[in-house]
Amino acid sequence: KRRAASASAGPSQEIAKGELLWLRPVLAPPQEIGRHYQDLVLSERGLREGRWWTLFTHTFLHEDFNHLASNLQSFLLNGSSAFLDWGIPGLYGIFFVSAGASALNRWGRERQACAQLEGSIPRAPERLGPVAVPEVAREWWDGVRRGAAKGVSPTMHSKTEAYGASGGVCGLMGYGLVTTVIWLSRQ
């Protein structure tokens, strides 16, 4: 089934209703993707259960059309130098190796979750009305914030699913940066 709908609707609605939200060619109907979602998305549990292919398949799943569009725009913008230097095999080679390497970077993803958690806990103010909050109390609270974030982030990370092409796109950005620096150093 196909029908047109508002841009605010997302893939979860497509899966729930079994209808496409805008006309486009598809490899599989939305409900089929929904049935295989856990086999495609990157998660700690999936890797422990032997679904190694999720290191790459997660790059084809996106939250919504805006997520897909921003990844495609970045891919086109940053992939040009790899394409010009190495052609299609080099472009996709750099992209998928980077996507797989970033997916395997458990330490980095865990630190990112920790930073996001710590940033979501408010800092102690310097003043509460006319009363100054002692520095020792603010330092104590910062220690509590860091400790809570460090304690919770491994659990949060282990329950999180990853999707999108950002790891591969960042690899293409890195390739472009390195080749530009090399080119500039030779000038």
PDB file of C-alpha atoms in Angstrom:
ATOM      1  CA  LYS A   1       0.000   0.000   0.000  1.00  0.00           C
ATOM      2  CA  ARG A   2       1.149   3.528  -0.677  1.00  0.00           C
ATOM      3  CA  ARG A   3      -0.202   6.876   0.389  1.00  0.00           C
ATOM      4  CA  ALA A   4       0.982  10.432   0.974  1.00  0.00           C
ATOM      5  CA  ALA A   5       1.163  11.810   4.541  1.00  0.00           C
ATOM      6  CA  SER A   6       2.637  14.628   6.579  1.00  0.00           C
ATOM      7  CA  ALA A   7       6.401  14.924   7.009  1.00  0.00           C
ATOM      8  CA  SER A   8       6.078  14.673  10.803  1.00  0.00           C
ATOM      9  CA  ALA A   9       5.040  11.022  10.625  1.00  0.00           C
ATOM     10  CA  GLY A  10       7.901   8.543  11.048  1.00  0.00           C
ATOM     11  CA  PRO A  11       8.890   4.973  10.206  1.00  0.00           C
ATOM     12  CA  SER A  12       7.282   3.638  13.368  1.00  0.00           C
ATOM     13  CA  GLN A  13       3.906   4.725  11.974  1.00  0.00           C
ATOM     14  CA  GLU A  14       4.715   2.997   8.680  1.00  0.00           C
ATOM     15  CA  ILE A  15       5.494  -0.217  10.533  1.00  0.00           C
ATOM     16  CA  ALA A  16       2.375   0.047  12.727  1.00  0.00           C
ATOM     17  CA  LYS A  17       0.004   0.743   9.840  1.00  0.00           C
ATOM     18  CA  GLY A  18       1.829  -1.278   7.196  1.00  0.00           C
ATOM     19  CA  GLU A  19       1.611   1.653   4.775  1.00  0.00           C
ATOM     20  CA  LEU A  20       4.248   3.829   3.144  1.00  0.00           C
ATOM     21  CA  LEU A  21       4.063   7.492   4.087  1.00  0.00           C
ATOM     22  CA  TRP A  22       5.283   8.781   0.707  1.00  0.00           C
ATOM     23  CA  LEU A  23       5.743   7.271  -2.732  1.00  0.00           C
ATOM     24  CA  ARG A  24       9.149   5.622  -3.105  1.00  0.00           C
ATOM     25  CA  PRO A  25      10.635   2.317  -4.226  1.00  0.00           C
ATOM     26  CA  VAL A  26      11.110  -0.146  -1.405  1.00  0.00           C
ATOM     27  CA  LEU A  27      13.070  -3.360  -0.975  1.00  0.00           C
ATOM     28  CA  ALA A  28      10.751  -4.599   1.769  1.00  0.00           C
ATOM     29  CA  PRO A  29       7.419  -3.376   3.107  1.00  0.00           C
ATOM     30  CA  PRO A  30       7.569  -1.491   6.446  1.00  0.00           C
ATOM     31  CA  GLN A  31       5.997  -4.322   8.454  1.00  0.00           C
ATOM     32  CA  GLU A  32       8.689  -6.703   7.152  1.00  0.00           C
ATOM     33  CA  ILE A  33      11.447  -4.321   8.303  1.00  0.00           C
ATOM     34  CA  GLY A  34       9.647  -4.086  11.653  1.00  0.00           C
ATOM     35  CA  ARG A  35       9.742  -7.865  12.049  1.00  0.00           C
ATOM     36  CA  HIS A  36      13.500  -7.929  11.377  1.00  0.00           C
ATOM     37  CA  TYR A  37      14.431  -4.724  13.222  1.00  0.00           C
ATOM     38  CA  GLN A  38      16.282  -6.559  16.024  1.00  0.00           C
ATOM     39  CA  ASP A  39      18.284  -8.469  13.395  1.00  0.00           C
ATOM     40  CA  LEU A  40      19.455  -5.211  11.795  1.00  0.00           C
ATOM     41  CA  VAL A  41      19.983  -2.677  14.607  1.00  0.00           C
ATOM     42  CA  LEU A  42      23.279  -2.551  16.537  1.00  0.00           C
ATOM     43  CA  SER A  43      23.015  -3.532  20.198  1.00  0.00           C
ATOM     44  CA  GLU A  44      25.213  -5.170  22.810  1.00  0.00           C
ATOM     45  CA  ARG A  45      22.711  -8.008  23.144  1.00  0.00           C
ATOM     46  CA  GLY A  46      22.684  -8.595  19.388  1.00  0.00           C
ATOM     47  CA  LEU A  47      26.475  -8.790  19.241  1.00  0.00           C
ATOM     48  CA  ARG A  48      26.564 -11.174  22.228  1.00  0.00           C
ATOM     49  CA  GLU A  49      23.965 -13.350  20.456  1.00  0.00           C
ATOM     50  CA  GLY A  50      26.211 -13.557  17.381  1.00  0.00           C
ATOM     51  CA  ARG A  51      24.517 -11.017  15.073  1.00  0.00           C
ATOM     52  CA  TRP A  52      27.859  -9.647  13.834  1.00  0.00           C
ATOM     53  CA  TRP A  53      26.271  -8.270  10.641  1.00  0.00           C
ATOM     54  CA  THR A  54      24.590  -5.548  12.719  1.00  0.00           C
ATOM     55  CA  LEU A  55      28.003  -3.839  12.741  1.00  0.00           C
ATOM     56  CA  PHE A  56      27.084  -2.833   9.175  1.00  0.00           C
ATOM     57  CA  THR A  57      23.307  -3.170   8.789  1.00  0.00           C
ATOM     58  CA  HIS A  58      22.634  -0.480  11.398  1.00  0.00           C
ATOM     59  CA  THR A  59      23.942   2.073   8.887  1.00  0.00           C
ATOM     60  CA  PHE A  60      20.832   1.512   6.745  1.00  0.00           C
ATOM     61  CA  LEU A  61      18.326   2.188   9.553  1.00  0.00           C
ATOM     62  CA  HIS A  62      17.388   5.765  10.454  1.00  0.00           C
ATOM     63  CA  GLU A  63      15.065   7.402  12.986  1.00  0.00           C
ATOM     64  CA  ASP A  64      13.165   9.436  10.412  1.00  0.00           C
ATOM     65  CA  PHE A  65      13.478  11.104   7.041  1.00  0.00           C
ATOM     66  CA  ASN A  66      15.481  14.059   8.463  1.00  0.00           C
ATOM     67  CA  HIS A  67      18.029  11.664   9.976  1.00  0.00           C
ATOM     68  CA  LEU A  68      18.366   9.866   6.645  1.00  0.00           C
ATOM     69  CA  ALA A  69      18.599  13.155   4.712  1.00  0.00           C
ATOM     70  CA  SER A  70      21.328  14.577   6.965  1.00  0.00           C
ATOM     71  CA  ASN A  71      23.360  11.347   6.709  1.00  0.00           C
ATOM     72  CA  LEU A  72      22.977  11.314   2.916  1.00  0.00           C
ATOM     73  CA  GLN A  73      23.970  14.968   2.669  1.00  0.00           C
ATOM     74  CA  SER A  74      27.061  14.349   4.790  1.00  0.00           C
ATOM     75  CA  PHE A  75      27.877  11.212   2.797  1.00  0.00           C
ATOM     76  CA  LEU A  76      27.729  13.135  -0.488  1.00  0.00           C
ATOM     77  CA  LEU A  77      29.664  16.103   0.852  1.00  0.00           C
ATOM     78  CA  ASN A  78      32.407  14.147   2.610  1.00  0.00           C
ATOM     79  CA  GLY A  79      32.636  11.161   0.290  1.00  0.00           C
ATOM     80  CA  SER A  80      33.736  13.120  -2.760  1.00  0.00           C
ATOM     81  CA  SER A  81      37.469  13.058  -1.974  1.00  0.00           C
ATOM     82  CA  ALA A  82      37.452   9.307  -1.322  1.00  0.00           C
ATOM     83  CA  PHE A  83      35.473   8.745  -4.526  1.00  0.00           C
ATOM     84  CA  LEU A  84      37.833  10.927  -6.589  1.00  0.00           C
ATOM     85  CA  ASP A  85      40.917   9.191  -5.143  1.00  0.00           C
ATOM     86  CA  TRP A  86      39.728   5.565  -5.054  1.00  0.00           C
ATOM     87  CA  GLY A  87      36.445   5.294  -6.941  1.00  0.00           C
ATOM     88  CA  ILE A  88      33.381   3.458  -5.679  1.00  0.00           C
ATOM     89  CA  PRO A  89      35.288   0.579  -4.005  1.00  0.00           C
ATOM     90  CA  GLY A  90      37.383   3.043  -1.989  1.00  0.00           C
ATOM     91  CA  LEU A  91      34.398   5.182  -1.060  1.00  0.00           C
ATOM     92  CA  TYR A  92      32.374   2.248   0.249  1.00  0.00           C
ATOM     93  CA  GLY A  93      35.440   0.572   1.729  1.00  0.00           C
ATOM     94  CA  ILE A  94      36.265   3.623   3.861  1.00  0.00           C
ATOM     95  CA  PHE A  95      32.585   4.062   4.742  1.00  0.00           C
ATOM     96  CA  PHE A  96      31.937   0.480   5.885  1.00  0.00           C
ATOM     97  CA  VAL A  97      35.292   0.001   7.653  1.00  0.00           C
ATOM     98  CA  SER A  98      34.643   3.250   9.548  1.00  0.00           C
ATOM     99  CA  ALA A  99      31.063   2.246  10.344  1.00  0.00           C
ATOM    100  CA  GLY A 100      32.216  -1.152  11.646  1.00  0.00           C
ATOM    101  CA  ALA A 101      35.086   0.346  13.651  1.00  0.00           C
ATOM    102  CA  SER A 102      32.820   2.940  15.239  1.00  0.00           C
ATOM    103  CA  ALA A 103      30.291   0.236  16.061  1.00  0.00           C
ATOM    104  CA  LEU A 104      33.016  -1.761  17.818  1.00  0.00           C
ATOM    105  CA  ASN A 105      34.105   1.298  19.833  1.00  0.00           C
ATOM    106  CA  ARG A 106      32.258   0.298  22.997  1.00  0.00           C
ATOM    107  CA  TRP A 107      34.532   2.478  25.144  1.00  0.00           C
ATOM    108  CA  GLY A 108      33.716   5.604  23.112  1.00  0.00           C
ATOM    109  CA  ARG A 109      29.970   4.940  23.059  1.00  0.00           C
ATOM    110  CA  GLU A 110      29.997   4.317  26.809  1.00  0.00           C
ATOM    111  CA  ARG A 111      31.885   7.585  27.421  1.00  0.00           C
ATOM    112  CA  GLN A 112      29.399   9.420  25.207  1.00  0.00           C
ATOM    113  CA  ALA A 113      26.494   8.014  27.239  1.00  0.00           C
ATOM    114  CA  CYS A 114      28.282   9.019  30.456  1.00  0.00           C
ATOM    115  CA  ALA A 115      28.815  12.604  29.222  1.00  0.00           C
ATOM    116  CA  GLN A 116      25.184  12.879  28.151  1.00  0.00           C
ATOM    117  CA  LEU A 117      23.990  11.598  31.533  1.00  0.00           C
ATOM    118  CA  GLU A 118      26.312  13.896  33.471  1.00  0.00           C
ATOM    119  CA  GLY A 119      25.184  16.855  31.373  1.00  0.00           C
ATOM    120  CA  SER A 120      21.541  16.084  32.104  1.00  0.00           C
ATOM    121  CA  ILE A 121      22.034  16.335  35.891  1.00  0.00           C
ATOM    122  CA  PRO A 122      21.952  20.006  36.944  1.00  0.00           C
ATOM    123  CA  ARG A 123      25.051  21.640  38.397  1.00  0.00           C
ATOM    124  CA  ALA A 124      24.976  23.190  41.846  1.00  0.00           C
ATOM    125  CA  PRO A 125      24.384  26.958  41.620  1.00  0.00           C
ATOM    126  CA  GLU A 126      26.887  29.464  42.966  1.00  0.00           C
ATOM    127  CA  ARG A 127      24.106  31.162  44.897  1.00  0.00           C
ATOM    128  CA  LEU A 128      20.767  30.143  46.359  1.00  0.00           C
ATOM    129  CA  GLY A 129      19.053  33.497  46.531  1.00  0.00           C
ATOM    130  CA  PRO A 130      21.224  35.785  48.652  1.00  0.00           C
ATOM    131  CA  VAL A 131      23.248  32.885  50.138  1.00  0.00           C
ATOM    132  CA  ALA A 132      26.478  31.754  48.461  1.00  0.00           C
ATOM    133  CA  VAL A 133      26.855  27.988  48.062  1.00  0.00           C
ATOM    134  CA  PRO A 134      30.261  26.946  49.455  1.00  0.00           C
ATOM    135  CA  GLU A 135      32.803  25.721  46.917  1.00  0.00           C
ATOM    136  CA  VAL A 136      33.205  22.440  48.813  1.00  0.00           C
ATOM    137  CA  ALA A 137      29.461  21.760  48.464  1.00  0.00           C
ATOM    138  CA  ARG A 138      29.555  22.473  44.711  1.00  0.00           C
ATOM    139  CA  GLU A 139      32.595  20.202  44.294  1.00  0.00           C
ATOM    140  CA  TRP A 140      30.826  17.471  46.295  1.00  0.00           C
ATOM    141  CA  TRP A 141      27.746  17.751  44.064  1.00  0.00           C
ATOM    142  CA  ASP A 142      29.914  17.612  40.908  1.00  0.00           C
ATOM    143  CA  GLY A 143      31.459  14.406  42.286  1.00  0.00           C
ATOM    144  CA  VAL A 144      27.977  12.963  42.871  1.00  0.00           C
ATOM    145  CA  ARG A 145      26.984  13.911  39.286  1.00  0.00           C
ATOM    146  CA  ARG A 146      30.084  12.260  37.814  1.00  0.00           C
ATOM    147  CA  GLY A 147      29.715   9.170  39.997  1.00  0.00           C
ATOM    148  CA  ALA A 148      26.042   8.730  39.140  1.00  0.00           C
ATOM    149  CA  ALA A 149      26.749   9.111  35.426  1.00  0.00           C
ATOM    150  CA  LYS A 150      29.682   6.675  35.547  1.00  0.00           C
ATOM    151  CA  GLY A 151      27.627   4.174  37.517  1.00  0.00           C
ATOM    152  CA  VAL A 152      24.579   4.273  35.264  1.00  0.00           C
ATOM    153  CA  SER A 153      26.172   4.708  31.825  1.00  0.00           C
ATOM    154  CA  PRO A 154      27.355   1.062  31.373  1.00  0.00           C
ATOM    155  CA  THR A 155      23.814  -0.189  32.040  1.00  0.00           C
ATOM    156  CA  MET A 156      22.282   2.488  29.836  1.00  0.00           C
ATOM    157  CA  HIS A 157      24.762   1.742  27.065  1.00  0.00           C
ATOM    158  CA  SER A 158      24.088  -1.996  27.202  1.00  0.00           C
ATOM    159  CA  LYS A 159      20.353  -1.342  26.692  1.00  0.00           C
ATOM    160  CA  THR A 160      20.799   1.183  23.854  1.00  0.00           C
ATOM    161  CA  GLU A 161      20.316   0.436  20.165  1.00  0.00           C
ATOM    162  CA  ALA A 162      22.377   2.234  17.544  1.00  0.00           C
ATOM    163  CA  TYR A 163      21.380   3.039  14.004  1.00  0.00           C
ATOM    164  CA  GLY A 164      22.371   5.517  11.313  1.00  0.00           C
ATOM    165  CA  ALA A 165      25.386   6.109   9.148  1.00  0.00           C
ATOM    166  CA  SER A 166      27.241   8.642  11.298  1.00  0.00           C
ATOM    167  CA  GLY A 167      30.229   6.369  11.996  1.00  0.00           C
ATOM    168  CA  GLY A 168      30.819   5.761   8.299  1.00  0.00           C
ATOM    169  CA  VAL A 169      30.297   9.426   7.444  1.00  0.00           C
ATOM    170  CA  CYS A 170      32.790  10.445  10.140  1.00  0.00           C
ATOM    171  CA  GLY A 171      35.315   8.087   8.572  1.00  0.00           C
ATOM    172  CA  LEU A 172      34.819   9.861   5.247  1.00  0.00           C
ATOM    173  CA  MET A 173      35.241  13.225   7.027  1.00  0.00           C
ATOM    174  CA  GLY A 174      38.478  11.988   8.533  1.00  0.00           C
ATOM    175  CA  TYR A 175      39.726  10.789   5.155  1.00  0.00           C
ATOM    176  CA  GLY A 176      38.934  14.190   3.630  1.00  0.00           C
ATOM    177  CA  LEU A 177      40.653  16.020   6.492  1.00  0.00           C
ATOM    178  CA  VAL A 178      43.808  13.910   6.310  1.00  0.00           C
ATOM    179  CA  THR A 179      44.085  14.200   2.514  1.00  0.00           C
ATOM    180  CA  THR A 180      43.546  17.979   2.735  1.00  0.00           C
ATOM    181  CA  VAL A 181      46.231  18.355   5.415  1.00  0.00           C
ATOM    182  CA  ILE A 182      48.653  16.283   3.336  1.00  0.00           C
ATOM    183  CA  TRP A 183      47.855  18.328   0.231  1.00  0.00           C
ATOM    184  CA  LEU A 184      48.336  21.625   2.127  1.00  0.00           C
ATOM    185  CA  SER A 185      51.634  20.473   3.629  1.00  0.00           C
ATOM    186  CA  ARG A 186      52.975  19.829   0.120  1.00  0.00           C
ATOM    187  CA  GLN A 187      52.077  23.337  -1.091  1.00  0.00           C
TER     188      GLN A 187
END
